[in-house]
Tab-separated table of N, CA, C and O in Angstrom:
chain	number	residue	atom	x	y	z
A	91	UNK	N	0.816	-1.195	-0.039
A	91	UNK	CA	-0.016	-0.117	0.051
A	91	UNK	C	0.905	1.240	0.122
A	91	UNK	O	1.892	1.270	0.518
A	92	UNK	N	0.301	2.229	-0.530
A	92	UNK	CA	0.988	3.490	-0.823
A	92	UNK	C	0.914	4.234	0.594
A	92	UNK	O	0.023	3.969	1.317
A	93	UNK	N	1.741	5.116	1.061
A	93	UNK	CA	1.470	5.843	2.251
A	93	UNK	C	0.134	6.729	2.258
A	93	UNK	O	-0.531	6.791	3.110
A	94	UNK	N	-0.139	7.107	0.933
A	94	UNK	CA	-1.468	7.872	0.908
A	94	UNK	C	-2.574	6.969	1.336
A	94	UNK	O	-3.611	7.391	1.869
A	95	UNK	N	-2.579	5.851	0.695
A	95	UNK	CA	-3.499	4.814	1.050
A	95	UNK	C	-3.690	4.260	2.417
A	95	UNK	O	-4.786	4.367	2.891
A	96	UNK	N	-2.594	4.343	3.098
A	96	UNK	CA	-2.561	3.920	4.421
A	96	UNK	C	-3.268	5.071	5.196
A	96	UNK	O	-3.943	4.864	6.134
A	97	UNK	N	-2.947	6.312	4.868
A	97	UNK	CA	-3.484	7.307	5.462
A	97	UNK	C	-5.020	7.318	5.338
A	97	UNK	O	-5.759	7.755	6.283
A	98	UNK	N	-5.511	7.304	4.023
A	98	UNK	CA	-6.783	7.224	3.964
A	98	UNK	C	-7.565	6.219	4.574
A	98	UNK	O	-8.735	6.497	5.350
A	99	UNK	N	-7.045	4.986	4.756
A	99	UNK	CA	-7.644	3.774	5.490
A	99	UNK	C	-7.656	4.272	7.127
A	99	UNK	O	-8.599	4.009	7.675
A	100	UNK	N	-6.618	4.698	7.441
A	100	UNK	CA	-6.344	5.083	8.966
A	100	UNK	C	-7.460	6.331	9.356
A	100	UNK	O	-7.885	6.152	10.441
A	101	UNK	N	-7.407	7.230	8.481
A	101	UNK	CA	-8.335	8.409	8.797
A	101	UNK	C	-9.797	7.882	8.719
A	101	UNK	O	-10.712	8.482	9.517
A	102	UNK	N	-10.242	7.323	7.579
A	102	UNK	CA	-11.669	6.763	7.553
A	102	UNK	C	-11.871	5.970	8.514
A	102	UNK	O	-13.286	5.814	9.089
A	103	UNK	N	-11.089	4.936	8.986
A	103	UNK	CA	-11.305	4.205	10.179
A	103	UNK	C	-11.795	4.790	11.500
A	103	UNK	O	-12.697	4.610	12.211
A	104	UNK	N	-11.024	5.921	11.581
A	104	UNK	CA	-11.232	6.729	12.786
A	104	UNK	C	-12.574	7.397	12.694
A	104	UNK	O	-13.209	7.583	13.739
A	105	UNK	N	-13.181	7.704	11.480
A	105	UNK	CA	-14.414	8.323	11.326
A	105	UNK	C	-15.507	7.195	11.878
A	105	UNK	O	-16.647	7.456	12.124
A	106	UNK	N	-15.077	5.697	11.541
A	106	UNK	CA	-16.182	4.810	11.770
A	106	UNK	C	-16.211	4.541	13.424
A	106	UNK	O	-17.134	4.013	13.780
A	107	UNK	N	-15.056	4.676	14.129
A	107	UNK	CA	-15.143	4.496	15.509
A	107	UNK	C	-16.319	4.834	16.372
A	107	UNK	O	-16.936	4.022	16.976
A	108	UNK	N	-16.837	6.120	16.083
A	108	UNK	CA	-17.865	6.693	17.134
A	108	UNK	C	-19.149	5.808	16.497
A	108	UNK	O	-20.146	5.656	17.371
A	109	UNK	N	-19.131	5.111	15.282
A	109	UNK	CA	-20.480	4.301	15.037
A	109	UNK	C	-20.058	2.902	14.758
A	109	UNK	O	-20.876	2.138	13.953
A	110	UNK	N	-18.881	2.411	15.538
A	110	UNK	CA	-18.481	1.125	15.234
A	110	UNK	C	-19.677	0.090	15.541
A	110	UNK	O	-19.799	-0.895	14.647
A	111	UNK	N	-20.451	0.223	16.438
A	111	UNK	CA	-21.369	-0.882	16.717
A	111	UNK	C	-22.463	-1.012	15.613
A	111	UNK	O	-22.812	-2.072	14.998
A	112	UNK	N	-22.929	0.084	15.020
A	112	UNK	CA	-23.680	0.289	13.853
A	112	UNK	C	-23.010	-0.216	12.543
A	112	UNK	O	-23.753	-1.046	11.785
A	113	UNK	N	-21.730	0.093	12.386
A	113	UNK	CA	-21.152	-0.167	11.401
A	113	UNK	C	-20.919	-1.773	11.118
A	113	UNK	O	-21.195	-2.532	10.128
A	114	UNK	N	-20.588	-2.346	12.186
A	114	UNK	CA	-20.334	-3.785	12.335
A	114	UNK	C	-21.683	-4.573	12.255
A	114	UNK	O	-21.742	-5.649	11.620
A	115	UNK	N	-22.664	-3.939	12.720
A	115	UNK	CA	-24.073	-4.770	12.615
A	115	UNK	C	-24.314	-4.709	11.056
A	115	UNK	O	-24.832	-5.626	10.514
A	116	UNK	N	-24.074	-3.498	10.527
A	116	UNK	CA	-24.322	-3.372	9.144
A	116	UNK	C	-23.475	-4.441	8.119
A	116	UNK	O	-23.966	-4.901	7.338
A	117	UNK	N	-22.294	-4.461	8.761
A	117	UNK	CA	-21.470	-5.522	7.858
A	117	UNK	C	-22.031	-6.853	8.125
A	117	UNK	O	-22.039	-7.482	6.847
A	118	UNK	N	-22.228	-7.408	9.219
A	118	UNK	CA	-22.597	-8.776	9.216
A	118	UNK	C	-24.082	-8.981	8.644
A	118	UNK	O	-24.374	-10.063	7.983
A	119	UNK	N	-24.956	-8.026	8.690
A	119	UNK	CA	-26.102	-8.170	8.176
A	119	UNK	C	-26.089	-8.254	6.513
A	119	UNK	O	-26.855	-9.182	5.902
A	120	UNK	N	-25.046	-7.377	6.094
A	120	UNK	CA	-25.013	-7.414	4.512
A	120	UNK	C	-24.366	-8.685	4.247
A	120	UNK	O	-24.672	-9.347	3.237
A	121	UNK	N	-23.396	-9.305	4.951
A	121	UNK	CA	-22.744	-10.370	4.764
A	121	UNK	C	-23.624	-11.602	4.575
A	121	UNK	O	-23.661	-12.396	3.794
A	122	UNK	N	-24.600	-11.781	5.642
A	122	UNK	CA	-25.545	-12.844	5.585
A	122	UNK	C	-26.586	-12.713	4.604
A	122	UNK	O	-27.057	-13.777	4.211
A	123	UNK	N	-26.813	-11.366	4.279
A	123	UNK	CA	-27.680	-11.328	3.064
A	123	UNK	C	-27.083	-11.723	1.799
A	123	UNK	O	-27.834	-12.451	0.913
A	124	UNK	N	-25.890	-11.455	1.701
A	124	UNK	CA	-25.021	-11.811	0.343
A	124	UNK	C	-25.004	-13.431	0.264
A	124	UNK	O	-24.856	-14.079	-0.724
A	125	UNK	N	-24.665	-13.932	1.677
A	125	UNK	CA	-24.518	-15.445	1.483
A	125	UNK	C	-25.022	-16.116	2.887
A	125	UNK	O	-24.424	-15.991	3.963
A	126	UNK	N	-26.385	-16.315	2.838
A	126	UNK	CA	-27.148	-16.714	4.068
A	126	UNK	C	-26.306	-18.003	4.769
A	126	UNK	O	-26.501	-18.153	5.995
A	127	UNK	N	-25.698	-18.612	4.095
A	127	UNK	CA	-24.971	-20.039	4.585
A	127	UNK	C	-24.040	-19.682	5.550
A	127	UNK	O	-23.587	-20.464	6.441
A	128	UNK	N	-23.577	-18.644	5.540
A	128	UNK	CA	-22.492	-17.971	6.391
A	128	UNK	C	-22.936	-17.607	7.911
A	128	UNK	O	-22.253	-17.936	8.882
A	129	UNK	N	-24.340	-17.695	7.961
A	129	UNK	CA	-24.898	-17.159	9.396
A	129	UNK	C	-24.649	-18.490	10.281
A	129	UNK	O	-24.396	-18.284	11.665
A	130	UNK	N	-24.497	-19.669	9.696
A	130	UNK	CA	-24.312	-20.987	10.689
A	130	UNK	C	-22.997	-20.933	11.205
A	130	UNK	O	-22.620	-21.848	12.094
A	131	UNK	N	-22.129	-20.121	10.656
A	131	UNK	CA	-20.645	-20.253	11.093
A	131	UNK	C	-20.509	-19.296	12.386
A	131	UNK	O	-19.442	-19.266	12.835
A	132	UNK	N	-21.420	-18.388	12.791
A	132	UNK	CA	-21.334	-17.481	13.741
A	132	UNK	C	-22.264	-17.766	14.943
A	132	UNK	O	-23.208	-18.647	14.751
A	133	UNK	N	-21.967	-17.583	16.079
A	133	UNK	CA	-22.782	-17.522	17.302
A	133	UNK	C	-24.227	-16.756	17.127
A	133	UNK	O	-24.362	-15.928	16.451
A	134	UNK	N	-25.084	-17.236	17.842
A	134	UNK	CA	-26.429	-16.796	17.878
A	134	UNK	C	-26.215	-15.190	18.261
A	134	UNK	O	-26.948	-14.355	17.711
A	135	UNK	N	-25.747	-14.938	19.348
A	135	UNK	CA	-25.540	-13.691	19.908
A	135	UNK	C	-24.220	-13.129	19.222
A	135	UNK	O	-23.151	-13.629	19.706
A	136	UNK	N	-24.433	-11.950	18.678
A	136	UNK	CA	-23.441	-11.301	17.826
A	136	UNK	C	-22.447	-10.387	18.638
A	136	UNK	O	-21.447	-10.054	17.988
A	137	UNK	N	-22.823	-9.967	19.824
A	137	UNK	CA	-22.003	-8.946	20.371
A	137	UNK	C	-20.523	-9.154	20.442
A	137	UNK	O	-19.772	-8.409	20.275
A	138	UNK	N	-20.148	-10.309	21.083
A	138	UNK	CA	-18.777	-10.478	21.123
A	138	UNK	C	-18.092	-10.678	19.758
A	138	UNK	O	-16.988	-10.253	19.674
A	139	UNK	N	-18.819	-11.193	18.917
A	139	UNK	CA	-18.210	-11.169	17.362
A	139	UNK	C	-17.922	-9.862	16.825
A	139	UNK	O	-17.098	-9.832	16.145
A	140	UNK	N	-19.032	-9.014	17.124
A	140	UNK	CA	-18.806	-7.682	16.525
A	140	UNK	C	-17.389	-7.138	17.057
A	140	UNK	O	-16.816	-6.372	16.419
A	141	UNK	N	-17.462	-7.198	18.349
A	141	UNK	CA	-16.204	-6.581	19.120
A	141	UNK	C	-14.956	-7.141	18.614
A	141	UNK	O	-13.804	-6.453	18.276
A	142	UNK	N	-14.947	-8.324	18.397
A	142	UNK	CA	-13.806	-9.046	17.508
A	142	UNK	C	-13.390	-8.552	16.350
A	142	UNK	O	-12.240	-8.249	16.020
A	143	UNK	N	-14.435	-8.404	15.612
A	143	UNK	CA	-14.123	-7.817	14.227
A	143	UNK	C	-13.627	-6.244	14.338
A	143	UNK	O	-12.608	-5.980	13.651
A	144	UNK	N	-14.132	-5.435	15.167
A	144	UNK	CA	-13.690	-4.056	15.344
A	144	UNK	C	-12.254	-4.225	15.825
A	144	UNK	O	-11.614	-3.442	15.372
A	145	UNK	N	-12.011	-4.957	16.793
A	145	UNK	CA	-10.588	-5.124	17.344
A	145	UNK	C	-9.661	-5.557	16.317
A	145	UNK	O	-8.614	-5.040	16.157
A	146	UNK	N	-10.109	-6.470	15.458
A	146	UNK	CA	-9.275	-6.998	14.480
A	146	UNK	C	-8.862	-5.934	13.468
A	146	UNK	O	-7.838	-5.819	13.043
A	147	UNK	N	-9.862	-5.200	12.948
A	147	UNK	CA	-9.858	-4.082	11.992
A	147	UNK	C	-8.849	-3.005	12.544
A	147	UNK	O	-8.012	-2.543	11.932
A	148	UNK	N	-9.155	-2.682	13.827
A	148	UNK	CA	-8.211	-1.672	14.416
A	148	UNK	C	-6.853	-1.916	14.559
A	148	UNK	O	-5.722	-1.186	14.310
A	149	UNK	N	-6.460	-3.317	14.870
A	149	UNK	CA	-5.151	-3.865	14.917
A	149	UNK	C	-4.422	-3.808	13.491
A	149	UNK	O	-3.390	-3.429	13.206
A	150	UNK	N	-5.347	-4.144	12.466
A	150	UNK	CA	-4.804	-4.143	11.110
A	150	UNK	C	-4.516	-2.641	10.751
A	150	UNK	O	-3.575	-2.595	9.914
A	151	UNK	N	-5.425	-1.766	10.922
A	151	UNK	CA	-5.295	-0.417	10.543
A	151	UNK	C	-4.144	0.069	11.168
A	151	UNK	O	-3.371	0.729	10.316
A	152	UNK	N	-4.003	0.109	12.443
A	152	UNK	CA	-2.854	0.627	13.047
A	152	UNK	C	-1.555	-0.058	12.528
A	152	UNK	O	-0.459	0.568	12.521
A	153	UNK	N	-1.530	-1.415	12.019
A	153	UNK	CA	-0.200	-2.027	11.698
A	153	UNK	C	0.030	-1.847	10.276
A	153	UNK	O	1.056	-2.357	9.851
A	154	UNK	N	-0.809	-1.105	9.511
A	154	UNK	CA	-0.254	-0.964	8.127
A	154	UNK	C	0.973	-0.300	7.859
A	154	UNK	O	1.421	-0.681	6.692
A	155	UNK	N	1.514	0.502	8.730
A	155	UNK	CA	2.725	0.937	8.480
A	155	UNK	C	3.933	0.024	8.850
A	155	UNK	O	4.989	0.139	8.420
A	156	UNK	N	3.598	-0.813	9.735
A	156	UNK	CA	4.652	-2.034	10.145
A	156	UNK	C	3.932	-3.333	9.724
A	156	UNK	O	3.556	-3.898	10.960
A	157	UNK	N	3.706	-3.819	8.648
A	157	UNK	CA	2.779	-5.023	8.458
A	157	UNK	C	3.336	-6.219	9.194
A	157	UNK	O	2.749	-7.164	9.520
A	158	UNK	N	4.839	-6.415	9.135
A	158	UNK	CA	5.271	-7.604	9.607
A	158	UNK	C	4.863	-7.923	10.956
A	158	UNK	O	4.745	-9.009	11.604
A	159	UNK	N	4.440	-6.773	11.918
A	159	UNK	CA	4.133	-7.129	13.326
A	159	UNK	C	2.779	-7.647	13.430
A	159	UNK	O	2.513	-8.194	14.418
A	160	UNK	N	1.856	-7.390	12.512
A	160	UNK	CA	0.638	-7.916	12.539
A	160	UNK	C	0.365	-9.293	11.780
A	160	UNK	O	-0.634	-9.762	11.706
A	161	UNK	N	1.199	-9.563	10.706
A	161	UNK	CA	0.909	-10.513	9.819
A	161	UNK	C	0.879	-11.985	10.492
A	161	UNK	O	0.170	-12.641	10.103
A	162	UNK	N	1.661	-12.215	11.674
A	162	UNK	CA	1.627	-13.379	12.341
A	162	UNK	C	0.340	-13.644	12.842
A	162	UNK	O	-0.343	-14.515	12.956
A	163	UNK	N	-0.256	-12.548	13.550
A	163	UNK	CA	-1.612	-12.444	14.154
A	163	UNK	C	-2.564	-12.928	13.101
A	163	UNK	O	-3.661	-13.638	13.311
A	164	UNK	N	-2.502	-12.173	11.872
A	164	UNK	CA	-3.406	-12.639	10.715
A	164	UNK	C	-3.333	-13.973	10.251
A	164	UNK	O	-4.416	-14.609	10.066
A	165	UNK	N	-2.160	-14.525	10.263
A	165	UNK	CA	-2.174	-15.984	9.934
A	165	UNK	C	-2.626	-17.022	10.963
A	165	UNK	O	-3.365	-17.889	10.622
A	166	UNK	N	-2.464	-16.540	12.298
A	166	UNK	CA	-3.150	-17.390	13.082
A	166	UNK	C	-4.653	-17.095	13.032
A	166	UNK	O	-5.413	-18.215	13.295
A	167	UNK	N	-5.125	-16.096	12.979
A	167	UNK	CA	-6.544	-15.989	12.880
A	167	UNK	C	-7.056	-16.700	11.531
A	167	UNK	O	-8.140	-17.122	11.750
A	168	UNK	N	-6.342	-16.666	10.498
A	168	UNK	CA	-6.799	-17.298	9.369
A	168	UNK	C	-6.842	-18.828	9.657
A	168	UNK	O	-7.819	-19.650	9.196
A	169	UNK	N	-5.913	-19.342	10.328
A	169	UNK	CA	-6.112	-20.782	10.665
A	169	UNK	C	-7.130	-21.135	11.549
A	169	UNK	O	-7.784	-22.329	11.346
A	170	UNK	N	-7.569	-20.365	12.564
A	170	UNK	CA	-8.934	-20.511	13.255
A	170	UNK	C	-10.000	-20.459	12.536
A	170	UNK	O	-11.050	-21.230	12.536
A	171	UNK	N	-9.833	-19.445	11.438
A	171	UNK	CA	-11.214	-19.465	10.513
A	171	UNK	C	-11.323	-20.861	9.775
A	171	UNK	O	-12.642	-21.212	9.415
A	172	UNK	N	-10.314	-21.230	9.391
A	172	UNK	CA	-10.529	-22.724	8.594
A	172	UNK	C	-11.052	-23.646	9.565
A	172	UNK	O	-12.128	-24.360	9.218
A	173	UNK	N	-10.683	-23.597	10.782
A	173	UNK	CA	-11.331	-24.494	11.786
A	173	UNK	C	-12.841	-24.163	12.018
A	173	UNK	O	-13.769	-25.243	12.312
A	174	UNK	N	-13.367	-22.977	11.793
A	174	UNK	CA	-14.712	-22.570	11.889
A	174	UNK	C	-15.392	-22.981	10.744
A	174	UNK	O	-16.723	-22.735	10.753
A	175	UNK	N	-14.737	-23.301	9.529
A	175	UNK	CA	-15.393	-23.651	8.473
A	175	UNK	C	-15.357	-22.570	7.421
A	175	UNK	O	-16.187	-22.672	6.254
A	176	UNK	N	-14.716	-21.526	7.352
A	176	UNK	CA	-14.437	-20.464	6.453
A	176	UNK	C	-13.727	-21.049	5.361
A	176	UNK	O	-12.730	-21.505	5.470
A	177	UNK	N	-14.305	-20.804	4.129
A	177	UNK	CA	-13.632	-21.293	2.773
A	177	UNK	C	-13.073	-20.031	2.127
A	177	UNK	O	-13.432	-18.847	2.352
A	178	UNK	N	-12.168	-20.297	1.165
A	178	UNK	CA	-11.669	-19.223	0.435
A	178	UNK	C	-12.604	-18.180	-0.133
A	178	UNK	O	-12.401	-16.856	-0.305
A	179	UNK	N	-13.708	-18.878	-0.760
A	179	UNK	CA	-14.776	-18.166	-1.513
A	179	UNK	C	-15.402	-17.050	-0.398
A	179	UNK	O	-15.898	-16.072	-0.883
A	180	UNK	N	-15.526	-17.447	0.782
A	180	UNK	CA	-16.038	-16.587	1.836
A	180	UNK	C	-15.457	-15.169	1.820
A	180	UNK	O	-15.986	-14.137	2.277
A	181	UNK	N	-14.069	-15.043	1.609
A	181	UNK	CA	-13.427	-13.798	1.776
A	181	UNK	C	-13.950	-13.021	0.791
A	181	UNK	O	-13.819	-11.559	1.010
A	182	UNK	N	-14.486	-13.271	-0.368
A	182	UNK	CA	-15.075	-12.340	-1.492
A	182	UNK	C	-16.187	-11.864	-0.741
A	182	UNK	O	-16.378	-10.389	-0.916
A	183	UNK	N	-16.951	-12.595	-0.313
A	183	UNK	CA	-18.287	-12.112	0.343
A	183	UNK	C	-18.011	-11.164	1.456
A	183	UNK	O	-18.692	-10.125	1.540
A	184	UNK	N	-17.046	-11.434	2.385
A	184	UNK	CA	-16.575	-10.632	3.386
A	184	UNK	C	-16.225	-9.241	2.878
A	184	UNK	O	-16.509	-8.008	3.435
A	185	UNK	N	-15.378	-9.229	1.708
A	185	UNK	CA	-14.826	-7.992	1.243
A	185	UNK	C	-16.115	-7.177	0.688
A	185	UNK	O	-16.132	-5.796	0.946
A	186	UNK	N	-16.924	-7.841	-0.042
A	186	UNK	CA	-18.171	-7.127	-0.509
A	186	UNK	C	-18.897	-6.381	0.571
A	186	UNK	O	-19.264	-5.405	0.494
A	187	UNK	N	-19.167	-7.169	1.703
A	187	UNK	CA	-19.854	-6.728	2.906
A	187	UNK	C	-19.108	-5.439	3.673
A	187	UNK	O	-19.720	-4.505	3.872
A	188	UNK	N	-17.795	-5.600	3.642
A	188	UNK	CA	-16.954	-4.404	4.103
A	188	UNK	C	-17.022	-3.218	3.365
A	188	UNK	O	-17.326	-2.241	3.990
A	189	UNK	N	-16.902	-3.426	2.009
A	189	UNK	CA	-16.984	-2.222	1.145
A	189	UNK	C	-18.273	-1.400	1.251
A	189	UNK	O	-18.581	-0.367	1.381
A	190	UNK	N	-19.372	-2.507	1.188
A	190	UNK	CA	-20.769	-1.779	1.427
A	190	UNK	C	-20.875	-1.045	2.652
A	190	UNK	O	-21.354	0.097	2.675
A	191	UNK	N	-20.452	-1.684	3.906
A	191	UNK	CA	-20.675	-1.059	5.075
A	191	UNK	C	-19.859	0.237	5.084
A	191	UNK	O	-20.302	1.271	5.538
A	192	UNK	N	-18.629	0.180	4.427
A	192	UNK	CA	-17.758	1.568	4.615
A	192	UNK	C	-18.674	2.573	3.892
A	192	UNK	O	-18.567	3.729	4.291
A	193	UNK	N	-19.075	2.280	2.613
A	193	UNK	CA	-19.928	3.213	2.009
A	193	UNK	C	-21.134	3.673	2.518
A	193	UNK	O	-21.499	5.076	2.695
A	194	UNK	N	-21.803	2.880	3.385
A	194	UNK	CA	-22.993	3.301	4.093
A	194	UNK	C	-22.461	4.117	5.408
A	194	UNK	O	-23.159	5.050	5.644
A	195	UNK	N	-21.571	3.754	6.100
A	195	UNK	CA	-20.932	4.323	7.321
A	195	UNK	C	-20.220	5.700	7.111
A	195	UNK	O	-20.452	6.628	7.793
A	196	UNK	N	-19.451	5.916	5.929
A	196	UNK	CA	-18.877	6.988	5.512
A	196	UNK	C	-19.414	8.013	4.609
A	196	UNK	O	-18.961	9.140	4.650
A	197	UNK	N	-20.409	7.521	3.953
A	197	UNK	CA	-21.148	8.281	3.110
A	197	UNK	C	-20.253	9.058	1.887
A	197	UNK	O	-19.508	8.395	1.262
A	198	UNK	N	-20.320	10.338	1.868
A	198	UNK	CA	-19.582	11.098	0.927
A	198	UNK	C	-18.014	11.072	1.172
A	198	UNK	O	-17.231	11.298	0.326
A	199	UNK	N	-17.728	10.747	2.306
A	199	UNK	CA	-16.279	10.591	2.861
A	199	UNK	C	-15.601	9.418	1.833
A	199	UNK	O	-14.429	9.241	2.033
A	200	UNK	N	-16.442	8.363	1.391
A	200	UNK	CA	-16.121	7.062	1.035
A	200	UNK	C	-15.867	7.249	-0.610
A	200	UNK	O	-16.677	6.981	-1.443
A	201	UNK	N	-14.851	7.992	-0.897
A	201	UNK	CA	-14.411	8.312	-2.302
A	201	UNK	C	-13.952	6.993	-2.958
A	201	UNK	O	-13.718	6.235	-2.315
A	202	UNK	N	-13.862	7.153	-4.434
A	202	UNK	CA	-13.079	5.921	-5.231
A	202	UNK	C	-11.905	5.813	-4.679
A	202	UNK	O	-11.500	4.622	-4.739
A	203	UNK	N	-11.175	6.800	-4.409
A	203	UNK	CA	-9.781	6.605	-3.790
A	203	UNK	C	-9.514	5.877	-2.450
A	203	UNK	O	-8.877	4.952	-2.310
A	204	UNK	N	-10.607	6.493	-1.613
A	204	UNK	CA	-10.718	5.540	-0.366
A	204	UNK	C	-11.140	4.262	-0.464
A	204	UNK	O	-10.433	3.114	0.223
A	205	UNK	N	-12.087	3.941	-1.319
A	205	UNK	CA	-12.546	2.647	-1.700
A	205	UNK	C	-11.488	1.737	-2.133
A	205	UNK	O	-11.215	0.542	-1.527
A	206	UNK	N	-10.611	2.282	-3.021
A	206	UNK	CA	-9.445	1.550	-3.556
A	206	UNK	C	-8.449	1.278	-2.456
A	206	UNK	O	-7.980	0.040	-2.215
A	207	UNK	N	-8.279	2.084	-1.497
A	207	UNK	CA	-7.368	1.778	-0.500
A	207	UNK	C	-7.803	0.759	0.509
A	207	UNK	O	-7.156	0.096	0.935
A	208	UNK	N	-9.199	0.912	0.847
A	208	UNK	CA	-9.549	-0.185	1.568
A	208	UNK	C	-9.611	-1.660	0.916
A	208	UNK	O	-9.325	-2.582	1.707
A	209	UNK	N	-9.955	-1.673	-0.317
A	209	UNK	CA	-9.766	-3.017	-1.006
A	209	UNK	C	-8.439	-3.455	-0.989
A	209	UNK	O	-8.329	-4.657	-0.834
A	210	UNK	N	-7.333	-2.696	-1.206
A	210	UNK	CA	-6.088	-3.114	-0.981
A	210	UNK	C	-5.618	-3.420	0.350
A	210	UNK	O	-5.111	-4.655	0.379
A	211	UNK	N	-6.176	-2.787	1.372
A	211	UNK	CA	-6.018	-3.213	2.688
A	211	UNK	C	-6.515	-4.646	3.033
A	211	UNK	O	-6.114	-5.475	3.476
A	212	UNK	N	-7.776	-4.835	2.481
A	212	UNK	CA	-8.515	-6.132	2.697
A	212	UNK	C	-7.847	-7.282	2.104
A	212	UNK	O	-7.841	-8.324	2.402
A	213	UNK	N	-7.251	-6.919	0.921
A	213	UNK	CA	-6.665	-8.083	-0.099
A	213	UNK	C	-5.356	-8.273	0.865
A	213	UNK	O	-5.060	-9.739	0.918
A	214	UNK	N	-4.788	-7.610	1.530
A	214	UNK	CA	-3.476	-7.813	2.373
A	214	UNK	C	-4.087	-8.660	3.600
A	214	UNK	O	-3.323	-9.750	3.741
A	215	UNK	N	-5.123	-8.339	4.004
A	215	UNK	CA	-5.709	-9.212	5.324
A	215	UNK	C	-5.923	-10.578	4.782
A	215	UNK	O	-5.737	-11.590	5.386
A	216	UNK	N	-6.805	-10.601	3.683
A	216	UNK	CA	-7.431	-11.965	3.152
A	216	UNK	C	-6.147	-12.702	2.813
A	216	UNK	O	-6.168	-14.021	3.118
A	217	UNK	N	-5.199	-12.179	2.087
A	217	UNK	CA	-4.063	-13.164	1.590
A	217	UNK	C	-3.219	-13.529	2.879
A	217	UNK	O	-2.839	-14.734	2.907
A	218	UNK	N	-3.056	-12.673	3.962
A	218	UNK	CA	-2.411	-13.171	5.000
A	218	UNK	C	-3.124	-14.242	5.796
A	218	UNK	O	-2.521	-15.400	6.262
A	219	UNK	N	-4.518	-14.065	5.704
A	219	UNK	CA	-5.345	-15.247	6.610
A	219	UNK	C	-5.384	-16.474	5.672
A	219	UNK	O	-5.781	-17.344	6.459
A	220	UNK	N	-5.051	-16.394	4.520
A	220	UNK	CA	-5.282	-17.632	3.798
A	220	UNK	C	-4.001	-18.404	3.278
A	220	UNK	O	-3.888	-19.306	2.539
A	221	UNK	N	-2.889	-17.945	4.105
A	221	UNK	CA	-1.679	-18.600	3.926
A	221	UNK	C	-1.721	-20.134	4.315
A	221	UNK	O	-2.301	-20.394	5.440
A	222	UNK	N	-1.104	-20.950	3.426
A	222	UNK	CA	-1.190	-22.396	3.910
A	222	UNK	C	-0.465	-22.607	4.986
A	222	UNK	O	0.501	-21.798	5.539
A	223	UNK	N	-0.808	-23.751	5.833
A	223	UNK	CA	-0.126	-24.050	7.115
A	223	UNK	C	1.354	-23.988	6.987
A	223	UNK	O	2.041	-24.870	6.328
A	224	UNK	N	2.003	-23.009	7.542
A	224	UNK	CA	3.372	-22.796	7.688
A	224	UNK	C	3.993	-22.894	9.032
A	224	UNK	O	3.384	-22.318	9.869
A	225	UNK	N	5.011	-23.552	9.208
A	225	UNK	CA	5.639	-23.688	10.624
A	225	UNK	C	6.376	-22.376	10.710
A	225	UNK	O	7.013	-21.923	10.119
A	226	UNK	N	5.900	-21.776	11.974
A	226	UNK	CA	6.587	-20.611	12.203
A	226	UNK	C	7.442	-20.832	13.472
A	226	UNK	O	7.138	-21.392	14.536
A	227	UNK	N	8.798	-20.423	13.402
A	227	UNK	CA	9.654	-20.577	14.494
A	227	UNK	C	9.755	-19.556	15.226
A	227	UNK	O	9.697	-18.221	14.935
């Protein structure tokens, strides 16, 4: 990612923080609308899951300037997602839901340039989470 893309993601994420609960609810509702089969992969009560998503996004957004520091965490998260039943195709659905949620939450602040920056960040996250099982020393 370019420094400008990193700045765009970090600034727009800060705009979402005050509406994080609403934004994350929008994300999950949209994701389940796009692929209803994903609902079975999640707990009935989503409050804890919503907080996990916000925490993961916050860590990733903060770590964009030093990605090596959070890539290990993302790889471990990806391994757990495999155990939960997440398939590679689900990452596209998650991406669509994330981009839609950002558009809804940010409104006019979600420019084409900002959308491209978030899509780049999500691709980094998804790629890291889908790494084949590698022994880490």
